[in-house]
């Protein structure tokens, strides 16, 4: 299968000297659900924020190595960061609807990208919301404020907001933290739908969730990549003792 | 315990009975009682007394100022001649003076203040912010008389070079006032921007907004109520200021002739009038009452600004209702 994102020997050190990533190399394939798991502060978010260069917002950090998206170095000179972020959507642990209506939240990204055709936007709104399993709940109140949605709805709105730009990759950084079980299963179900069209990278809320959704998975610990394998083997027969300990709940 | 009225004791008992834990219910009774009640009444006393004091100030202002509006026909009050010695109490020049100076100050301070706050909060690197923020807060502490002095010595000659007959003009006052309002506007706006969750910025950037688009469409709307508050407090500071303005506006109680050089003419503000003349009037005279009348007008103006601010901030429900992105 084709490599969508290729991480080659990446190290990352924050300005305060924290080594967040140590020589990480991995490959993420197109149209898979790639699960990145590990204890807190193991470098998962740091790695994800490099993919769409949100790491640019962190001053003074030291970055080494190469990250290729579709074979192109994301840190190369002349890369259009805005364009990169449109191709690589990201949803955060905390739902972050922007101030404004549901519709406003959804059309914001396309507006910034210069898409203003109402018919096209409406079509995308319906498709994105359907993919995010939110359409039925909000179709009659698109002009209501996004802040009035429930936590689970807000998170699905954020997923839909990323889908509005028809990205190639969708990064979900612990999207179900703070969601109730029903909302969580709704988000999880929408993932299978998304996989058809997008490459999904996800930090799961728990090992169990990772095992439920993953095609392939990688286990990270203290900024190092411990193990990477198909979900089947990773969660049933891990090769590394540390992975096994973590999966079986012996630490972390 | 026994000193407490029976009804109160009952109320406290029911209150405690509702608490489900036995341990809590068995707290030493007498201890809980009187301390709680003492502290609560002290807090209540402090709260009520400040309300009473404000009310009394207002009553005093009314008592001294009302005769103005009863004895002098309204039309005369809004005439353009302020010659108290001859019994002419036309406040129009003072109102216009205050208006010109304040509006001028806002025109200068508002964009400058907001832009500085945006720079500090969103664009400046950490080390610059660490230097600038405390400096700006120090600026807020400069006594107004010092600024007035600066205006007199340094600013007025420059203004005179612009072609004004004297350097002490409405413009001079506006600039000094703007300078006084700036630290307030910057500091409070910056706090408002700072309070916008980082996730909002991440969210907007992650869907391909540029930095400026993020500020313009996400950060500023989210910080709206705080920004309005900053501006209103800035204006409040400008309109109520007295000493600096008295020193640099020339203090001529005339309505400036309308035109391009309006700002380059001397004016006198309402506050400066009170400050300058209060020392010389006979207590109880008409002039004395009129000065208090001006005080009432000022009070009404600031009250109007405050309630406007409250209304605008209140509609930060815009966030709740969902404004247009």
Coordinates of C-alpha atoms in Angstrom, one line a residue:
Chain A
X1 CA 0.0 0.0 0.0
X2 CA 1.0 3.5 -0.7
X3 CA 2.6 5.7 2.0
X4 CA 0.5 8.7 2.8
X5 CA 2.7 10.2 5.6
X6 CA 6.2 9.1 6.1
X7 CA 8.1 10.1 9.3
X8 CA 11.8 9.6 9.0
X9 CA 14.0 9.8 12.1
X10 CA 12.2 12.7 13.7
X11 CA 13.4 14.2 16.9
X12 CA 11.8 17.2 18.6
X13 CA 12.9 19.1 21.7
X14 CA 10.9 21.9 23.3
X15 CA 12.5 25.2 24.2
X16 CA 12.6 24.1 27.9
X17 CA 14.7 21.1 27.0
X18 CA 12.0 18.4 27.1
X19 CA 12.8 15.8 24.5
X20 CA 9.3 15.1 23.2
X21 CA 10.3 12.8 20.3
X22 CA 13.4 10.7 19.9
X23 CA 14.3 9.3 16.5
X24 CA 10.8 8.4 15.5
X25 CA 10.2 6.7 12.1
X26 CA 6.9 5.4 10.9
X27 CA 4.7 5.2 7.9
X28 CA 1.0 5.9 7.6
X29 CA -0.8 4.4 4.7
X30 CA -3.7 5.9 2.7
X31 CA -7.2 5.0 3.8
X32 CA -6.4 3.3 7.0
X33 CA -7.3 4.2 10.6
X34 CA -3.9 4.6 12.1
X35 CA -4.0 4.6 15.9
X36 CA -1.2 6.2 17.9
X37 CA -1.4 5.3 21.6
X38 CA 0.7 5.5 24.7
X39 CA 0.7 7.1 28.1
X40 CA 0.4 10.9 28.6
X41 CA 3.4 12.9 27.6
X42 CA 4.7 10.2 25.3
X43 CA 4.9 12.5 22.4
X44 CA 1.7 11.6 20.5
X45 CA 0.3 15.1 20.2
X46 CA 3.7 16.6 19.5
X47 CA 4.1 14.3 16.5
X48 CA 0.6 15.0 15.2
X49 CA 1.1 18.7 15.4
X50 CA 4.1 18.4 13.2
X51 CA 2.1 16.8 10.4
X52 CA 0.1 20.0 9.7
X53 CA 2.8 22.3 11.2
X54 CA 0.7 23.6 14.1
X55 CA 4.0 23.1 15.8
X56 CA 5.0 26.4 14.2
X57 CA 3.1 28.1 17.0
X58 CA 5.6 26.7 19.6
X59 CA 8.7 29.0 19.5
X60 CA 12.2 27.9 20.3
X61 CA 11.8 24.2 19.6
X62 CA 14.4 22.0 17.9
X63 CA 13.2 19.8 15.1
X64 CA 15.3 17.2 13.3
X65 CA 14.4 14.6 10.7
X66 CA 11.9 14.6 7.8
X67 CA 8.2 14.3 7.5
X68 CA 6.8 13.6 4.0
X69 CA 3.2 13.9 3.1
X70 CA 2.6 12.4 -0.3
X71 CA 6.4 12.4 -0.7
X72 CA 6.7 16.1 -0.1
X73 CA 8.7 17.5 2.9
X74 CA 6.3 19.5 4.9
X75 CA 9.1 21.7 6.3
X76 CA 10.6 22.4 3.0
X77 CA 11.0 26.0 2.0
X78 CA 8.1 27.3 -0.1
X79 CA 5.5 24.9 1.4
X80 CA 2.2 26.7 1.7
X81 CA 1.3 26.0 5.3
X82 CA -2.3 27.2 5.0
X83 CA -2.7 24.8 2.1
X84 CA -1.1 22.0 4.0
X85 CA -3.5 22.5 6.9
X86 CA -6.4 22.3 4.5
X87 CA -5.2 19.0 3.3
X88 CA -4.6 17.7 6.8
X89 CA -7.6 18.3 9.0
X90 CA -7.3 18.1 12.8
X91 CA -9.7 17.7 15.6
X92 CA -8.6 18.3 19.2
X93 CA -9.4 16.7 22.5
X94 CA -11.4 19.7 23.6
X95 CA -14.3 20.5 21.3
X96 CA -13.6 23.9 20.0
X97 CA -16.6 25.3 18.1
X98 CA -15.7 28.8 17.0
X99 CA -17.9 31.7 18.1
X100 CA -20.9 31.7 15.7
X101 CA -23.6 29.5 14.3
X102 CA -23.3 25.8 13.3
X103 CA -23.4 26.9 9.7
X104 CA -20.8 29.6 10.3
X105 CA -18.5 27.1 11.9
X106 CA -18.8 24.8 8.9
X107 CA -18.4 27.4 6.2
X108 CA -15.6 29.2 7.8
X109 CA -12.8 27.0 6.5
X110 CA -14.2 26.9 2.9
X111 CA -14.7 30.7 3.0
X112 CA -11.0 31.2 3.9
X113 CA -10.2 28.9 1.0
X114 CA -12.2 31.2 -1.2
X115 CA -15.2 28.8 -1.7
X116 CA -18.4 30.9 -1.7
X117 CA -20.8 29.1 -3.9
X118 CA -23.8 28.5 -1.7
X119 CA -25.1 25.4 -3.5
X120 CA -21.8 23.8 -3.2
X121 CA -21.4 24.8 0.4
X122 CA -24.9 23.4 1.3
X123 CA -24.1 20.2 -0.4
X124 CA -20.8 19.9 1.5
X125 CA -22.5 20.8 4.8
X126 CA -25.0 18.0 4.4
X127 CA -22.3 15.5 3.4
X128 CA -19.9 16.5 6.2
X129 CA -22.5 16.4 8.9
X130 CA -23.8 13.1 7.7
X131 CA -20.3 11.7 7.7
X132 CA -19.8 13.0 11.2
X133 CA -23.1 11.4 12.3
X134 CA -24.6 14.8 13.2
X135 CA -26.8 15.7 10.3
X136 CA -30.1 14.3 11.7
X137 CA -29.6 16.1 15.0
X138 CA -28.9 19.6 13.6
X139 CA -30.3 19.8 10.1
X140 CA -33.2 22.0 11.3
X141 CA -31.2 24.4 13.3
X142 CA -28.0 25.1 11.3
X143 CA -28.3 28.8 12.2
X144 CA -28.4 28.2 15.9
X145 CA -25.2 29.0 17.9
X146 CA -22.7 26.2 17.9
X147 CA -22.1 26.8 21.6
X148 CA -25.5 25.5 22.5
X149 CA -24.8 22.0 21.2
X150 CA -23.9 19.2 23.7
X151 CA -20.3 18.2 24.2
X152 CA -20.6 15.2 21.9
X153 CA -22.4 17.2 19.3
X154 CA -19.7 19.9 19.5
X155 CA -17.0 17.3 18.9
X156 CA -18.9 15.9 15.9
X157 CA -19.3 19.4 14.6
X158 CA -15.6 19.9 14.8
X159 CA -15.1 16.7 12.8
X160 CA -17.6 17.9 10.2
X161 CA -15.8 21.3 10.2
X162 CA -12.6 19.5 9.2
X163 CA -14.4 17.5 6.6
X164 CA -15.8 20.6 4.9
X165 CA -12.4 21.1 3.4
X166 CA -12.3 17.6 2.0
X167 CA -8.9 16.9 3.5
X168 CA -6.8 13.9 2.5
X169 CA -5.9 13.2 6.1
X170 CA -7.9 13.6 9.2
X171 CA -6.1 13.8 12.5
X172 CA -8.2 13.1 15.6
X173 CA -6.3 13.8 18.8
X174 CA -8.3 12.0 21.5
X175 CA -11.6 13.2 20.1
X176 CA -13.8 11.4 22.6
X177 CA -12.1 12.6 25.8
X178 CA -14.9 14.0 28.0
X179 CA -17.7 12.5 25.9
X180 CA -20.3 10.1 27.2
X181 CA -20.4 6.5 26.0
X182 CA -23.2 7.1 23.5
X183 CA -21.5 10.1 21.9
X184 CA -18.3 8.1 21.9
X185 CA -19.8 5.2 20.0
X186 CA -21.3 7.7 17.5
X187 CA -17.9 9.3 16.8
X188 CA -16.3 5.8 16.5
X189 CA -19.0 4.6 14.1
X190 CA -18.4 7.7 11.9
X191 CA -14.8 6.7 11.7
X192 CA -15.6 3.6 9.5
X193 CA -17.5 5.9 7.2
X194 CA -14.6 8.3 7.0
X195 CA -12.0 5.6 6.3
X196 CA -13.5 5.0 2.9
X197 CA -12.5 8.5 1.8
X198 CA -9.8 9.7 4.1
X199 CA -6.7 8.6 5.9
X200 CA -7.5 8.8 9.6
X201 CA -4.9 9.2 12.3
X202 CA -6.3 8.9 15.8
X203 CA -5.1 9.1 19.4
X204 CA -7.6 7.0 21.2
X205 CA -9.1 7.7 24.6
X206 CA -8.2 4.2 25.8
X207 CA -6.4 1.1 24.6
X208 CA -9.8 -0.6 24.2
X209 CA -11.0 2.2 21.9
X210 CA -7.8 1.9 19.9
X211 CA -8.3 -1.8 19.5
X212 CA -11.9 -1.2 18.4
X213 CA -11.1 1.2 15.6
X214 CA -7.6 0.6 14.4
X215 CA -6.4 -0.8 11.1
X216 CA -2.8 -0.4 12.2
X217 CA -1.4 0.9 15.5
X218 CA 1.8 2.4 16.9
X219 CA 2.7 2.4 20.6
X220 CA 4.7 5.3 21.9
X221 CA 6.5 5.7 25.2
X222 CA 8.7 8.6 26.4
X223 CA 9.0 10.1 22.9
X224 CA 10.1 6.8 21.4
X225 CA 8.2 4.6 19.0
X226 CA 8.1 1.2 20.7
X227 CA 6.2 -0.9 18.3
X228 CA 4.1 -0.5 15.1
X229 CA 2.0 -3.3 13.7
X230 CA -1.5 -4.2 12.4
X231 CA -4.2 -3.8 15.0
X232 CA -4.8 -7.5 15.0
X233 CA -1.3 -8.4 16.1
X234 CA -0.6 -5.3 18.2
X235 CA -3.5 -5.7 20.5
X236 CA -3.5 -9.5 20.8
X237 CA 0.1 -10.5 20.5
X238 CA 2.4 -7.5 21.1
X239 CA 6.0 -8.2 20.5
X240 CA 7.5 -5.8 23.0
X241 CA 7.1 -6.4 26.7
X242 CA 6.4 -2.7 27.3
X243 CA 3.5 -2.7 24.9
X244 CA 2.1 -5.8 26.5
X245 CA 2.4 -4.2 30.0
X246 CA 0.6 -1.1 28.8
X247 CA -2.1 -3.0 26.9
X248 CA -2.9 -5.3 29.8
X249 CA -3.0 -2.3 32.2
X250 CA 0.1 -3.2 34.2
X251 CA 1.3 0.4 34.0
X252 CA 0.3 3.8 32.5
Chain B
X1 CA -26.3 29.4 71.2
X2 CA -28.9 30.6 73.6
X3 CA -28.3 34.1 72.5
X4 CA -29.7 33.3 69.1
X5 CA -33.3 34.0 68.3
X6 CA -35.4 30.8 68.2
X7 CA -36.4 31.1 64.6
X8 CA -32.9 31.4 63.4
X9 CA -31.9 28.4 65.4
X10 CA -34.6 26.4 63.8
X11 CA -33.5 27.5 60.4
X12 CA -29.9 26.5 61.0
X13 CA -31.1 23.1 62.4
X14 CA -33.1 22.3 59.4
X15 CA -30.2 23.4 57.2
X16 CA -27.9 21.0 59.0
X17 CA -30.5 18.2 59.2
X18 CA -30.6 18.2 55.4
X19 CA -26.9 17.3 55.2
X20 CA -26.8 13.6 54.9
X21 CA -23.6 12.8 56.8
X22 CA -23.7 12.2 60.5
X23 CA -20.2 13.5 60.9
X24 CA -21.2 16.9 59.5
X25 CA -24.3 16.9 61.6
X26 CA -22.3 16.4 64.8
X27 CA -20.1 19.5 64.3
X28 CA -19.7 21.5 67.4
X29 CA -22.9 23.6 67.3
X30 CA -22.0 26.7 69.2
X31 CA -18.8 27.2 67.3
X32 CA -20.4 27.0 63.9
X33 CA -23.2 29.3 64.9
X34 CA -21.7 32.5 66.1
X35 CA -18.7 32.6 63.8
X36 CA -20.7 32.1 60.7
X37 CA -23.3 34.7 61.7
X38 CA -20.7 37.2 62.7
X39 CA -18.8 36.9 59.5
X40 CA -21.9 36.9 57.4
X41 CA -23.2 40.1 59.0
X42 CA -19.8 41.8 58.6
X43 CA -19.8 41.1 54.9
X44 CA -23.4 42.3 54.7
X45 CA -22.6 45.5 56.6
X46 CA -19.7 46.3 54.3
X47 CA -21.8 45.7 51.2
X48 CA -24.8 47.7 52.3
X49 CA -22.7 50.6 53.6
X50 CA -21.0 51.2 50.3
X51 CA -24.5 51.2 48.6
X52 CA -25.7 53.7 51.2
X53 CA -22.6 56.0 50.7
X54 CA -23.1 56.0 47.0
X55 CA -26.7 56.9 47.5
X56 CA -25.9 59.7 49.8
X57 CA -23.3 61.2 47.4
X58 CA -26.0 61.1 44.8
X59 CA -28.5 62.8 47.0
X60 CA -26.1 65.5 48.0
X61 CA -25.3 66.2 44.4
X62 CA -29.0 66.4 43.6
X63 CA -29.7 68.7 46.6
X64 CA -27.0 71.2 45.6
X65 CA -27.5 71.0 41.9
X66 CA -31.3 70.8 41.4
X67 CA -31.9 74.5 42.0
X68 CA -30.0 75.1 38.7
X69 CA -32.6 73.4 36.7
X70 CA -35.5 74.8 38.8
X71 CA -34.5 78.5 38.8
X72 CA -32.9 78.9 35.4
X73 CA -35.0 78.2 32.3
X74 CA -33.5 75.2 30.3
X75 CA -33.1 77.3 27.2
X76 CA -30.8 79.7 29.1
X77 CA -28.8 76.8 30.4
X78 CA -28.0 75.6 26.9
X79 CA -27.1 79.0 25.6
X80 CA -23.6 79.7 24.4
X81 CA -22.6 82.3 26.9
X82 CA -20.9 81.3 30.1
X83 CA -20.5 84.5 32.1
X84 CA -21.3 83.5 35.7
X85 CA -20.4 86.9 37.0
X86 CA -23.2 88.4 34.9
X87 CA -25.6 85.7 35.7
X88 CA -25.3 84.0 32.3
X89 CA -25.0 80.3 32.8
X90 CA -25.0 78.9 29.2
X91 CA -23.4 75.5 29.5
X92 CA -23.3 74.8 25.8
X93 CA -19.6 75.8 25.4
X94 CA -18.6 73.5 28.2
X95 CA -20.6 70.6 26.8
X96 CA -19.2 71.1 23.4
X97 CA -15.7 71.5 24.9
X98 CA -16.0 68.2 26.7
X99 CA -17.4 66.5 23.7
X100 CA -14.6 67.7 21.3
X101 CA -11.8 66.7 23.7
X102 CA -13.3 63.4 24.5
X103 CA -14.3 62.4 21.0
X104 CA -10.8 63.5 19.8
X105 CA -9.2 61.4 22.5
X106 CA -11.3 58.3 21.5
X107 CA -10.4 58.7 17.8
X108 CA -6.7 58.6 18.7
X109 CA -6.7 56.1 21.5
X110 CA -9.2 53.5 20.3
X111 CA -7.4 52.3 17.2
X112 CA -4.0 52.7 18.7
X113 CA -5.0 50.9 21.9
X114 CA -6.7 48.0 20.1
X115 CA -3.9 47.5 17.6
X116 CA -1.3 47.6 20.4
X117 CA -3.2 45.0 22.4
X118 CA -3.5 42.8 19.3
X119 CA 0.2 43.1 18.7
X120 CA 1.0 42.4 22.3
X121 CA -1.4 39.5 22.7
X122 CA -1.2 37.8 19.3
X123 CA 1.9 38.8 17.4
X124 CA 4.7 39.9 19.7
X125 CA 7.3 37.3 20.7
X126 CA 7.3 36.4 24.4
X127 CA 10.3 38.5 25.4
X128 CA 8.8 41.7 23.9
X129 CA 5.5 41.1 25.7
X130 CA 7.4 40.6 29.0
X131 CA 9.0 44.0 28.6
X132 CA 6.1 45.9 27.2
X133 CA 3.2 44.7 29.4
X134 CA 4.6 45.9 32.7
X135 CA 5.8 49.1 31.1
X136 CA 2.3 49.9 29.9
X137 CA 0.9 49.1 33.3
X138 CA 3.4 51.6 34.8
X139 CA 2.1 54.2 32.3
X140 CA -1.3 53.8 33.8
X141 CA 0.0 54.9 37.1
X142 CA 1.5 58.3 36.0
X143 CA -0.4 61.0 37.8
X144 CA -2.6 63.0 35.5
X145 CA -1.0 66.3 36.6
X146 CA 2.4 65.0 35.3
X147 CA 0.9 64.4 32.0
X148 CA -0.7 67.8 32.0
X149 CA 2.7 69.3 32.7
X150 CA 4.2 67.3 29.8
X151 CA 1.4 68.5 27.6
X152 CA 2.0 72.1 28.6
X153 CA 5.8 72.0 28.2
X154 CA 6.4 69.6 25.3
X155 CA 3.2 69.1 23.3
X156 CA 1.8 72.6 23.3
X157 CA 4.7 74.2 21.4
X158 CA 4.4 71.5 18.7
X159 CA 0.7 72.1 18.3
X160 CA 1.3 75.8 18.0
X161 CA 3.6 75.1 15.1
X162 CA 0.7 73.5 13.4
X163 CA -0.7 77.0 13.0
X164 CA -2.8 77.4 16.1
X165 CA -2.7 80.9 17.8
X166 CA -1.8 79.1 21.0
X167 CA -0.6 75.6 21.8
X168 CA -3.3 75.2 24.4
X169 CA -6.1 73.7 22.4
X170 CA -8.7 71.0 22.2
X171 CA -6.3 68.9 20.2
X172 CA -3.7 69.2 22.9
X173 CA -6.2 68.0 25.5
X174 CA -7.4 65.2 23.2
X175 CA -3.8 63.9 22.8
X176 CA -3.1 64.0 26.5
X177 CA -6.3 62.3 27.3
X178 CA -5.7 59.7 24.6
X179 CA -2.4 59.0 26.2
X180 CA -4.1 58.6 29.6
X181 CA -6.7 56.3 28.3
X182 CA -4.3 54.1 26.3
X183 CA -2.8 52.0 29.1
X184 CA -6.3 51.2 30.3
X185 CA -7.5 50.2 26.9
X186 CA -4.4 48.2 26.0
X187 CA -4.1 46.4 29.3
X188 CA -7.7 45.4 29.6
X189 CA -8.0 44.4 25.9
X190 CA -4.9 42.4 26.1
X191 CA -6.4 40.5 29.1
X192 CA -9.5 39.9 27.1
X193 CA -7.5 38.5 24.2
X194 CA -5.5 36.4 26.5
X195 CA -8.7 34.9 27.9
X196 CA -9.6 33.5 24.5
X197 CA -8.9 29.8 24.7
X198 CA -5.9 28.6 22.8
X199 CA -8.1 25.9 21.3
X200 CA -10.0 28.5 19.3
X201 CA -6.8 29.6 17.6
X202 CA -5.7 26.0 17.0
X203 CA -9.2 25.2 15.6
X204 CA -9.1 28.0 13.2
X205 CA -5.5 27.5 12.1
X206 CA -6.1 23.8 11.6
X207 CA -8.8 24.5 9.0
X208 CA -6.5 26.7 7.1
X209 CA -7.1 30.2 8.4
X210 CA -4.1 32.5 8.3
X211 CA -2.9 34.2 11.4
X212 CA -4.7 37.5 10.6
X213 CA -7.9 35.6 9.6
X214 CA -7.8 33.8 12.9
X215 CA -7.4 37.1 14.8
X216 CA -10.0 38.9 12.7
X217 CA -12.7 36.2 12.6
X218 CA -12.1 34.2 15.8
X219 CA -10.1 35.9 18.4
X220 CA -11.6 39.3 18.2
X221 CA -15.2 38.2 18.2
X222 CA -14.5 35.8 21.1
X223 CA -13.0 38.6 23.1
X224 CA -15.7 41.1 22.1
X225 CA -17.2 41.8 25.5
X226 CA -13.8 42.3 27.1
X227 CA -12.8 44.7 24.3
X228 CA -16.0 46.8 24.7
X229 CA -15.3 47.0 28.4
X230 CA -11.8 48.1 27.8
X231 CA -12.9 50.9 25.5
X232 CA -15.7 52.0 27.8
X233 CA -13.4 52.2 30.8
X234 CA -10.9 54.1 28.6
X235 CA -13.6 56.6 27.6
X236 CA -14.8 56.8 31.2
X237 CA -11.3 57.8 32.2
X238 CA -11.1 60.4 29.5
X239 CA -14.4 62.1 30.1
X240 CA -14.0 62.4 33.9
X241 CA -10.4 63.6 33.8
X242 CA -9.9 67.1 35.0
X243 CA -6.4 68.4 36.0
X244 CA -4.5 67.5 32.8
X245 CA -7.3 68.8 30.6
X246 CA -7.6 72.0 32.6
X247 CA -3.9 72.7 32.0
X248 CA -3.7 72.2 28.3
X249 CA -7.0 73.1 26.7
X250 CA -6.7 76.8 27.1
X251 CA -9.8 77.1 29.2
X252 CA -11.7 79.5 27.0
X253 CA -15.5 79.0 27.5
X254 CA -16.4 79.6 23.9
X255 CA -18.1 77.4 21.4
X256 CA -15.3 76.8 18.8
X257 CA -16.3 78.0 15.3
X258 CA -17.1 75.0 13.2
X259 CA -14.6 74.0 10.7
X260 CA -11.4 72.1 9.9
X261 CA -9.4 73.9 12.6
X262 CA -12.0 73.3 15.2
X263 CA -9.6 71.1 17.2
X264 CA -7.0 73.9 17.1
X265 CA -9.1 76.3 19.2
X266 CA -9.0 76.6 22.9
X267 CA -12.0 75.0 24.7
X268 CA -13.0 74.5 28.3
X269 CA -14.5 71.2 29.5
X270 CA -17.2 70.7 32.1
X271 CA -14.8 69.1 34.6
X272 CA -12.3 71.9 34.3
X273 CA -15.0 74.5 34.9
X274 CA -16.0 72.9 38.1
X275 CA -12.4 72.6 39.3
X276 CA -11.5 76.2 38.3
X277 CA -14.5 78.0 39.7
X278 CA -15.6 76.0 42.8
X279 CA -13.0 77.7 44.9
X280 CA -14.3 81.1 44.2
X281 CA -18.0 80.9 44.5
X282 CA -20.0 81.9 47.5
X283 CA -21.6 78.8 49.0
X284 CA -25.4 78.7 48.3
X285 CA -25.1 81.2 45.4
X286 CA -26.6 80.5 42.0
X287 CA -23.2 80.1 40.5
X288 CA -22.5 77.4 43.2
X289 CA -25.7 75.6 42.4
X290 CA -24.9 75.7 38.7
X291 CA -21.5 74.1 39.2
X292 CA -23.3 71.2 40.9
X293 CA -25.7 71.2 38.0
X294 CA -22.8 70.6 35.7
X295 CA -21.8 67.8 38.1
X296 CA -25.2 66.2 37.6
X297 CA -24.9 66.5 33.9
X298 CA -21.5 64.7 34.0
X299 CA -23.0 62.1 36.3
X300 CA -25.7 61.4 33.8
X301 CA -23.3 61.2 30.9
X302 CA -21.0 58.7 32.6
X303 CA -24.1 56.7 33.8
X304 CA -25.3 56.6 30.2
X305 CA -21.9 55.4 29.0
X306 CA -21.8 52.8 31.7
X307 CA -25.2 51.4 30.9
X308 CA -24.4 51.4 27.2
X309 CA -21.3 49.4 28.0
X310 CA -23.3 47.1 30.1
X311 CA -25.8 46.7 27.3
X312 CA -23.0 46.0 24.7
X313 CA -21.3 43.6 27.0
X314 CA -24.6 42.0 27.9
X315 CA -25.1 41.1 24.2
X316 CA -21.9 39.1 24.4
X317 CA -24.9 36.8 24.4
X318 CA -24.0 37.2 20.8
X319 CA -21.6 34.4 21.7
X320 CA -24.5 32.5 23.1
X321 CA -26.9 33.4 20.3
X322 CA -24.3 32.9 17.6
X323 CA -23.2 35.9 15.6
X324 CA -22.1 35.9 12.0
X325 CA -18.8 34.4 11.4

